[in-house]
mmCIF file of C-alpha atoms in Angstrom:
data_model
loop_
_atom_site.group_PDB
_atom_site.id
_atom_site.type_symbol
_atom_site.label_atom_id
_atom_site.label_comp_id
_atom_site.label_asym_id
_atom_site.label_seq_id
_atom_site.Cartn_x
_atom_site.Cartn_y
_atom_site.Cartn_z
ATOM 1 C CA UNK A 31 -13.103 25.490 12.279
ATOM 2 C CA UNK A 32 -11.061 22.611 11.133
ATOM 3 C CA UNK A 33 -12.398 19.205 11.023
ATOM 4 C CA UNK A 34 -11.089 16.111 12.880
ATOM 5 C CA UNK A 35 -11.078 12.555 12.243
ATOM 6 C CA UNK A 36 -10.282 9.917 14.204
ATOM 7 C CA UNK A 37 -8.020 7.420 14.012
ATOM 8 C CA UNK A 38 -9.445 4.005 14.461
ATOM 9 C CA UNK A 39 -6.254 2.020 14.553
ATOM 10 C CA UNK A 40 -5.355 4.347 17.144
ATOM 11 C CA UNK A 41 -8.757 5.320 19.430
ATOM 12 C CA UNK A 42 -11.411 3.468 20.407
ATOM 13 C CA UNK A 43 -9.419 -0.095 20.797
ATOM 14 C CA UNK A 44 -11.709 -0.956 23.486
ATOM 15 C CA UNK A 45 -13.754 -2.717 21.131
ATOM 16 C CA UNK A 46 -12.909 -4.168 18.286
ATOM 17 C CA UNK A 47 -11.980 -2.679 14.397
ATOM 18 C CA UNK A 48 -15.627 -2.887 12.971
ATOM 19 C CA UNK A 49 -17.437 -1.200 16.172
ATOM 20 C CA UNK A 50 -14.743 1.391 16.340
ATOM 21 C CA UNK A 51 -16.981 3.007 13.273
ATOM 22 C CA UNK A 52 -19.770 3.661 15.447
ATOM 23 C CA UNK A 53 -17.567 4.635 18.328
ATOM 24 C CA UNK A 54 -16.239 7.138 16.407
ATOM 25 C CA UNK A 55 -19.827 8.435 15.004
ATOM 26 C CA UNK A 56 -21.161 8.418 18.634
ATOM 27 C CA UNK A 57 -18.252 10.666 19.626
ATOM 28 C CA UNK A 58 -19.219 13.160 17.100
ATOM 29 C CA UNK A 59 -16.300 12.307 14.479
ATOM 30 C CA UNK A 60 -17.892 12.819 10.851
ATOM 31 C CA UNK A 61 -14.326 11.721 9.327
ATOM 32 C CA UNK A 62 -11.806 8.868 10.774
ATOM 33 C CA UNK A 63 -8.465 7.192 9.053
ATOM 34 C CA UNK A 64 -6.818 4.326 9.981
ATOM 35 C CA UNK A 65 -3.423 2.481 9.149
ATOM 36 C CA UNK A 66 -3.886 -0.376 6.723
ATOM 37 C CA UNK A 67 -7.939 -1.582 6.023
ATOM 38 C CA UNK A 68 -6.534 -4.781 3.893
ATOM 39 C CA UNK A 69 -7.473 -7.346 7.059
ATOM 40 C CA UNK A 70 -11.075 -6.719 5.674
ATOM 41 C CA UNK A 71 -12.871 -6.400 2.496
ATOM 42 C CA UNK A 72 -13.726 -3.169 1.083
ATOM 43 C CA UNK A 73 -17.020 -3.806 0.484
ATOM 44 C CA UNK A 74 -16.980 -4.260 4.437
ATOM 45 C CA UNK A 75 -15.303 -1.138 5.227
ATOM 46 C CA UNK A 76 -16.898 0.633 2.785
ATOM 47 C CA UNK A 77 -20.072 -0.621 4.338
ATOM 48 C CA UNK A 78 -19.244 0.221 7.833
ATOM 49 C CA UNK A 79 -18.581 4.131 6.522
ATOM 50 C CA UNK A 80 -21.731 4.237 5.436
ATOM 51 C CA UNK A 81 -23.439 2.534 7.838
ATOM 52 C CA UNK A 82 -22.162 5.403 10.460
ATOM 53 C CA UNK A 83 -21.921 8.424 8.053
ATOM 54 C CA UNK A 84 -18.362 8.405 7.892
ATOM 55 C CA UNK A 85 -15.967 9.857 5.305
ATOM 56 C CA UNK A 86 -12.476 7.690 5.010
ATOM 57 C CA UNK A 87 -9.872 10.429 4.805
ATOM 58 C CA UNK A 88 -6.986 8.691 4.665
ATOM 59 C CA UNK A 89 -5.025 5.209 4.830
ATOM 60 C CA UNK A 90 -1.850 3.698 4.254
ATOM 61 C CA UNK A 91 -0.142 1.775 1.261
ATOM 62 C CA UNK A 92 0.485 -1.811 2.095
ATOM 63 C CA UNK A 93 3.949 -1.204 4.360
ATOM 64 C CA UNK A 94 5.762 -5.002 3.188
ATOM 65 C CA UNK A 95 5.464 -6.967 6.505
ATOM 66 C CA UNK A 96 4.601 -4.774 9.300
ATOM 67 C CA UNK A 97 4.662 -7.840 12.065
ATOM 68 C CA UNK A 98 8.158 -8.208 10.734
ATOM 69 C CA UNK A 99 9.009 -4.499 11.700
ATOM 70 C CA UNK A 100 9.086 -2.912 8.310
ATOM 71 C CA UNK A 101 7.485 0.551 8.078
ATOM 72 C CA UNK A 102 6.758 0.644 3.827
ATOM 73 C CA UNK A 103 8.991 -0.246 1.201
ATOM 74 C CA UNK A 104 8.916 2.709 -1.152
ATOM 75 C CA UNK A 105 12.865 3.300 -0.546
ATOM 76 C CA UNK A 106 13.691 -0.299 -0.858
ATOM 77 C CA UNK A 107 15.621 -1.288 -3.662
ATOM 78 C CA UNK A 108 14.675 -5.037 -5.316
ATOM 79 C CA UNK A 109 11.170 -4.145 -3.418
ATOM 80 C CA UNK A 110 9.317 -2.446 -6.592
ATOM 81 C CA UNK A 111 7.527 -4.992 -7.858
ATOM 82 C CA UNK A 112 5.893 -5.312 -4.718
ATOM 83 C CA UNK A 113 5.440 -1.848 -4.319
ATOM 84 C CA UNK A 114 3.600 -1.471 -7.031
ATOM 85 C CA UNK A 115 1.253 -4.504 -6.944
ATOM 86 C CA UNK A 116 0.627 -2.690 -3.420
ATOM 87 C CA UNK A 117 -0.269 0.161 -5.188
ATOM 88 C CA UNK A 118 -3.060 -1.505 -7.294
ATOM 89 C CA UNK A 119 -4.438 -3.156 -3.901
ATOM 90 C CA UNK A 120 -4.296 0.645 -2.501
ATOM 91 C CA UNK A 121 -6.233 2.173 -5.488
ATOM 92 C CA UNK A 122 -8.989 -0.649 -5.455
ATOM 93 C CA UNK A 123 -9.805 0.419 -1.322
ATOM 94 C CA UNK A 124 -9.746 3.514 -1.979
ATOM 95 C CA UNK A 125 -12.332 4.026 -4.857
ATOM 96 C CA UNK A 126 -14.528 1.647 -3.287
ATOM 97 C CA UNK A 127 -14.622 3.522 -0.076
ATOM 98 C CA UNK A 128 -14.206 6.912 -1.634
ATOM 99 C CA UNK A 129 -10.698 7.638 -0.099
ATOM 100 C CA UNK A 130 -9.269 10.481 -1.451
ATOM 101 C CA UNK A 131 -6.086 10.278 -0.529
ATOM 102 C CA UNK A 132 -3.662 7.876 0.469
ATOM 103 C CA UNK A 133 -0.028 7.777 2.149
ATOM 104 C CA UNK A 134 2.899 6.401 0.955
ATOM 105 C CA UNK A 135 5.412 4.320 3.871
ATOM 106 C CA UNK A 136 9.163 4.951 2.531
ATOM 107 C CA UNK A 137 10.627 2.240 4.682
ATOM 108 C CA UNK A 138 13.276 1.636 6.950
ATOM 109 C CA UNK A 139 17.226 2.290 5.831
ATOM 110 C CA UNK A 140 19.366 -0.789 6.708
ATOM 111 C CA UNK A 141 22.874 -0.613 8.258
ATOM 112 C CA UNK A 142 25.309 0.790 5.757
ATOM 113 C CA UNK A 143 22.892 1.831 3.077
ATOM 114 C CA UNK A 144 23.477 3.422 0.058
ATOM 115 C CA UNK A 145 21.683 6.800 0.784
ATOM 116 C CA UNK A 146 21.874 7.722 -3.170
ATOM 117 C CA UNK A 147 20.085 4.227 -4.269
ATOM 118 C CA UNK A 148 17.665 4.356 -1.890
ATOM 119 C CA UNK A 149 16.536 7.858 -2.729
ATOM 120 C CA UNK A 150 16.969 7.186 -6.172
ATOM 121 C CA UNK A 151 14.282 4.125 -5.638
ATOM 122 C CA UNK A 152 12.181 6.063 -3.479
ATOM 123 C CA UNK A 153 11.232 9.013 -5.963
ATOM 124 C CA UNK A 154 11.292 6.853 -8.767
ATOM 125 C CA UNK A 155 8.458 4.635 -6.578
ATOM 126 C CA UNK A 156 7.167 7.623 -5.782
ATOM 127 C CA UNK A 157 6.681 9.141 -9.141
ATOM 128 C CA UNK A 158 4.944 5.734 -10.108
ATOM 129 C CA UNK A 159 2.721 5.622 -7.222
ATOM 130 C CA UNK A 160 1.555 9.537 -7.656
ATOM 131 C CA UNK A 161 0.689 8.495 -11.490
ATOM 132 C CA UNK A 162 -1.200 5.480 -10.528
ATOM 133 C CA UNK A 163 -3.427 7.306 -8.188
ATOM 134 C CA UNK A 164 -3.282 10.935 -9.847
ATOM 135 C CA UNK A 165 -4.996 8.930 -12.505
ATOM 136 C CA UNK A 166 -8.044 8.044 -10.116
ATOM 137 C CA UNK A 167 -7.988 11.484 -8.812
ATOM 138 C CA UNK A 168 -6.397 10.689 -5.522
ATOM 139 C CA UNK A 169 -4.277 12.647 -3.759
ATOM 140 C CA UNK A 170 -0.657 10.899 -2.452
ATOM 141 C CA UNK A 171 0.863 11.352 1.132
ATOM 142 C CA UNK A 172 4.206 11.276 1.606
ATOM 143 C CA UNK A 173 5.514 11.886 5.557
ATOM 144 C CA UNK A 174 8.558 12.611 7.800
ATOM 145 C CA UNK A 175 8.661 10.155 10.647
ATOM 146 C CA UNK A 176 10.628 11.263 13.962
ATOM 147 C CA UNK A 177 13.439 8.944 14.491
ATOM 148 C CA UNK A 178 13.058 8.490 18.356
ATOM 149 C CA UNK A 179 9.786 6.467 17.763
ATOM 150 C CA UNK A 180 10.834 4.695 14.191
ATOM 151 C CA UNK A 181 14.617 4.635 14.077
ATOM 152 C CA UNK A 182 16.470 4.407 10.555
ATOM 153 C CA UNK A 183 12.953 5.551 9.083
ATOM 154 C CA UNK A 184 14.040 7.270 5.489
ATOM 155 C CA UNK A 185 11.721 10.971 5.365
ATOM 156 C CA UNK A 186 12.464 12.326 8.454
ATOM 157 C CA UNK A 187 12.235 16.571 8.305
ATOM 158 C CA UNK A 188 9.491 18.363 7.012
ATOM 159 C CA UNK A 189 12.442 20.199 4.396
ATOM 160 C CA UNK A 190 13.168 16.963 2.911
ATOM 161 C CA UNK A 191 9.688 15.857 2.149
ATOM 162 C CA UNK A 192 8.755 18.917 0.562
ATOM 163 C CA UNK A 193 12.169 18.871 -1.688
ATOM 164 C CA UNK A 194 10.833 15.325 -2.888
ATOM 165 C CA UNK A 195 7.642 16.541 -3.126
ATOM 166 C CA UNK A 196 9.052 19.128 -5.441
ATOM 167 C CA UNK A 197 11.323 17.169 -7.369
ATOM 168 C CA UNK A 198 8.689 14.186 -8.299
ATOM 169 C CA UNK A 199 6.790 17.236 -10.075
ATOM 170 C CA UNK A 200 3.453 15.302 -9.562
ATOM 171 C CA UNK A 201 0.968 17.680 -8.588
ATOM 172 C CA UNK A 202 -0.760 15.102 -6.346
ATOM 173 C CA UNK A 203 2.147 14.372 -4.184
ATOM 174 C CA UNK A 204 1.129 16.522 -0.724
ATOM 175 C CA UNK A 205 3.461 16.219 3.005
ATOM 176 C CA UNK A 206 1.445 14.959 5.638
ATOM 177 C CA UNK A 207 2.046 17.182 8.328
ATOM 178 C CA UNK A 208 2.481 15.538 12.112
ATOM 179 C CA UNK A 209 2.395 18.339 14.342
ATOM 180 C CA UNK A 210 3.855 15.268 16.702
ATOM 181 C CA UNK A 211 6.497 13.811 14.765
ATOM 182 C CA UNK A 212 7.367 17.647 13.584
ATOM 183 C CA UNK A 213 7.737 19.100 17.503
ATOM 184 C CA UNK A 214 9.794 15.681 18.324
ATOM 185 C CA UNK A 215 12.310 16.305 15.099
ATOM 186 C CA UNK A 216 12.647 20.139 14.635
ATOM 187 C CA UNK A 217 10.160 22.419 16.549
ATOM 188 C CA UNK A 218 8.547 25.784 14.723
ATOM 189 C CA UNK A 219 5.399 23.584 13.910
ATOM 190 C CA UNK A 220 3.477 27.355 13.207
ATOM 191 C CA UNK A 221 6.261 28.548 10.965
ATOM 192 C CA UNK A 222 7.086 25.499 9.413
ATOM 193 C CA UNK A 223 3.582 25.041 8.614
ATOM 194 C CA UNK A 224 3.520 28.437 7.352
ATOM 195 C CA UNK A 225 5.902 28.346 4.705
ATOM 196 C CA UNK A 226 4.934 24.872 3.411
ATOM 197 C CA UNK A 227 1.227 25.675 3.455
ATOM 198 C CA UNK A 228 0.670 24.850 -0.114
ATOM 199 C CA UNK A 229 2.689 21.719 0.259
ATOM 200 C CA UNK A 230 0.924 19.936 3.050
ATOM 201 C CA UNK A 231 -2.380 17.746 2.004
ATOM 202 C CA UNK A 232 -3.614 16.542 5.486
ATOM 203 C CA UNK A 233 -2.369 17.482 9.112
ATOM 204 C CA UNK A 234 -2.163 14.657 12.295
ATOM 205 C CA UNK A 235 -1.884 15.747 15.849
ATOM 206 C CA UNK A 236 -0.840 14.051 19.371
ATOM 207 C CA UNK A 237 1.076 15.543 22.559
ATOM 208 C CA UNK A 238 4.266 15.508 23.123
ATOM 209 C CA UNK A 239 6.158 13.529 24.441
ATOM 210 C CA UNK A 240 3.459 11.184 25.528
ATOM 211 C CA UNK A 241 1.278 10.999 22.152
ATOM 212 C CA UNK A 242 -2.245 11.433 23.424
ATOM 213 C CA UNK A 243 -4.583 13.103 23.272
ATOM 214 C CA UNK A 244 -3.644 17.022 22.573
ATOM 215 C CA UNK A 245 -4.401 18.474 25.660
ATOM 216 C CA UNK A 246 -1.430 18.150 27.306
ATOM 217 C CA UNK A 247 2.380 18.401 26.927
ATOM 218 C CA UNK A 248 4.536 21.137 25.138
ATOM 219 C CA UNK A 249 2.475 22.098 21.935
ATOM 220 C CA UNK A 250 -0.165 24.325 22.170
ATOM 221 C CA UNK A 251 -2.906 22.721 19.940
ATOM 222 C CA UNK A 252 -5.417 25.626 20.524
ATOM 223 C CA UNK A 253 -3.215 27.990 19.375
ATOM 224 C CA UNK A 254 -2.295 25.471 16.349
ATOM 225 C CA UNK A 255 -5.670 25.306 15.512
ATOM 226 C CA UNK A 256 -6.903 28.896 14.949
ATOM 227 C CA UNK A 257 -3.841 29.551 13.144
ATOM 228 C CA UNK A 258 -4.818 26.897 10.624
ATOM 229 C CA UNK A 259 -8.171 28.802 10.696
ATOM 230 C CA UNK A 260 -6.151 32.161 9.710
ATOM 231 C CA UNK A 261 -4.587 30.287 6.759
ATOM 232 C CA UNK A 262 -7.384 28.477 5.802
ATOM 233 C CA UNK A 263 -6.910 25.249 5.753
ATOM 234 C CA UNK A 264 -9.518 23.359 4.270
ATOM 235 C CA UNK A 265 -8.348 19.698 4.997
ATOM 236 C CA UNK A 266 -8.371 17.317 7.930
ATOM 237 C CA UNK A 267 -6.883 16.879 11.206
ATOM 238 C CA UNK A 268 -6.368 13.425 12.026
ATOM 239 C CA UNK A 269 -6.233 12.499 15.645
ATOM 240 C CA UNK A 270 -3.833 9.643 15.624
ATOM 241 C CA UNK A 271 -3.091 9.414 19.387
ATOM 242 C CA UNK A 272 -3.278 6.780 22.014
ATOM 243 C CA UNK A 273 -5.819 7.866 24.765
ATOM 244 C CA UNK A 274 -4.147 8.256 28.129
ATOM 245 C CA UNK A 275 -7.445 5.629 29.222
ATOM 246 C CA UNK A 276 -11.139 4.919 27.509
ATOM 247 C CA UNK A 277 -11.010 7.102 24.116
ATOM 248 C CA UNK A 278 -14.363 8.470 25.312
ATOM 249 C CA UNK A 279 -13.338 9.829 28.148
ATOM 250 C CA UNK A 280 -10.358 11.950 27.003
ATOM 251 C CA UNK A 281 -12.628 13.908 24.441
ATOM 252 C CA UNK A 282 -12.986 16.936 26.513
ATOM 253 C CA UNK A 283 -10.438 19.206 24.542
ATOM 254 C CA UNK A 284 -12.260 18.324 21.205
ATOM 255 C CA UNK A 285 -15.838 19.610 22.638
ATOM 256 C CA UNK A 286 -15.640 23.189 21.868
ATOM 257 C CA UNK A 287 -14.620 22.193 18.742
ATOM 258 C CA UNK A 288 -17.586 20.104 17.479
ATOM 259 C CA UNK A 289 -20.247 22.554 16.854
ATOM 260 C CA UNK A 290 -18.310 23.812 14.191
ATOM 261 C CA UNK A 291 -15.109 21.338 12.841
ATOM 262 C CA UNK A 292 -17.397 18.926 10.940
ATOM 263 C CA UNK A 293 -19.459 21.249 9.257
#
């Protein structure tokens, strides 16, 4: 059965970012991922994993100013010094909390932009970035974004990530897969998922339209997930959602599930 991990930026905001480690242990998670970590040490985090018996799966490159409204920088002309100093930062979480991969933000297109510059800056920072951490023996994310919920956002279809993906020729560089953000932009999550199989390094779920939990809406996540069985799919499924109430209590549709996804 697959495994899921939850997202603590995400779930369990009831209390606050430390405690959400044990949350997430009491619920059964044996994996969780998270946005950003850099508000704490990594000694901390790295504590708090295995304090809980948690595996990080996955995190975020430093995104430029988030509180500002940008959403990464990779595409950003004039930005790569920066993006690569965030890169560094990136590397040194994730080796000392044992994160094998991480994902890489591409950023937000301004009005009027030069489409061929900023995807000329974007796979040359992301040809950089998947050296940097292919040398550590991690694993880079990049991931399409539905417009509707980040407008201008630069990776937006599954096709176009895996054509970067392709064209970087890093063996490292994987699509992120969000069965959410996929639905929202073009649909045929199965088939798309299908014919991109080797492609994709680490799957994320929600409903649509409301993003929580996956247990309602118009995808049907059960069928989703013994399909991904069928293929074998041997990484994560992150549960970046926001519960509908307490995170606890809208963890019925992962029960049958437990027994068997964090084995």
């Amino acid at each position: 059965m697959p495994r899921f991990a939850a997202n603590l930026t995400m779930m369990f905001n009831e209390v606050p970012f430390p405690q959400r480690f044990a949350a997430a242990a009491q619920a059964g998670f044996q994996g969780v991922e998270f946005l950003f970590p850099y508000d704490h040490a990594p000694q901390e985090v790295a504590g708090w994993l295995r304090e809980h018996g948690l595996t990080n799966v996955l995190f975020n490159l430093p995104p430029g100013d988030w509180a500002a409204g940008e959403r990464g920088i990779a595409s950003l002309p004039g930005r790569e010094e920066e993006f690569r100093a965030g890169v560094a930062r990136a590397i040194e979480y994730a080796l000392t909390l044992g994160t094998p991969r991480v994902h890489m933000m591409a950023g937000l297109l301004p009005q009027g932009a030069d489409l061929a510059l900023h995807r000329a800056t974007y796979l040359a920072n992301l040809q950089y970035a998947a050296r940097a951490v292919g040398a550590h023996g991690i694993e880079l994310l990049i991931e399409p974004i539905n417009g509707r919920d980040m407008p201008g956002y630069f990776l937006v279809t599954q096709a176009q990530g895996h054509a970067l993906r392709l064209e970087s020729g890093a063996p490292n560089v994987k699509v992120q897969m969000d069965f959410y953000h996929t639905q929202i932009v073009e649909g045929d999550i199965a088939m798309t998922f299908r014919n991109n199989f080797g492609g994709i390094g680490h799957v994320q779920i929600a409903s649509v339209p409301a993003r929580n939990e996956p247990d309602d809406g118009e995808v049907n996540y059960p069928y989703l997930f013994s399909l991904l069985d069928d293929l074998g799919y041997e990484g994560w499924i992150g549960c970046e959602y926001r519960p509908r109430g307490r995170t606890g209590d809208g963890l019925g549709w992962l029960a049958p599930y437990l027994n068997h996804s964090n084995k």
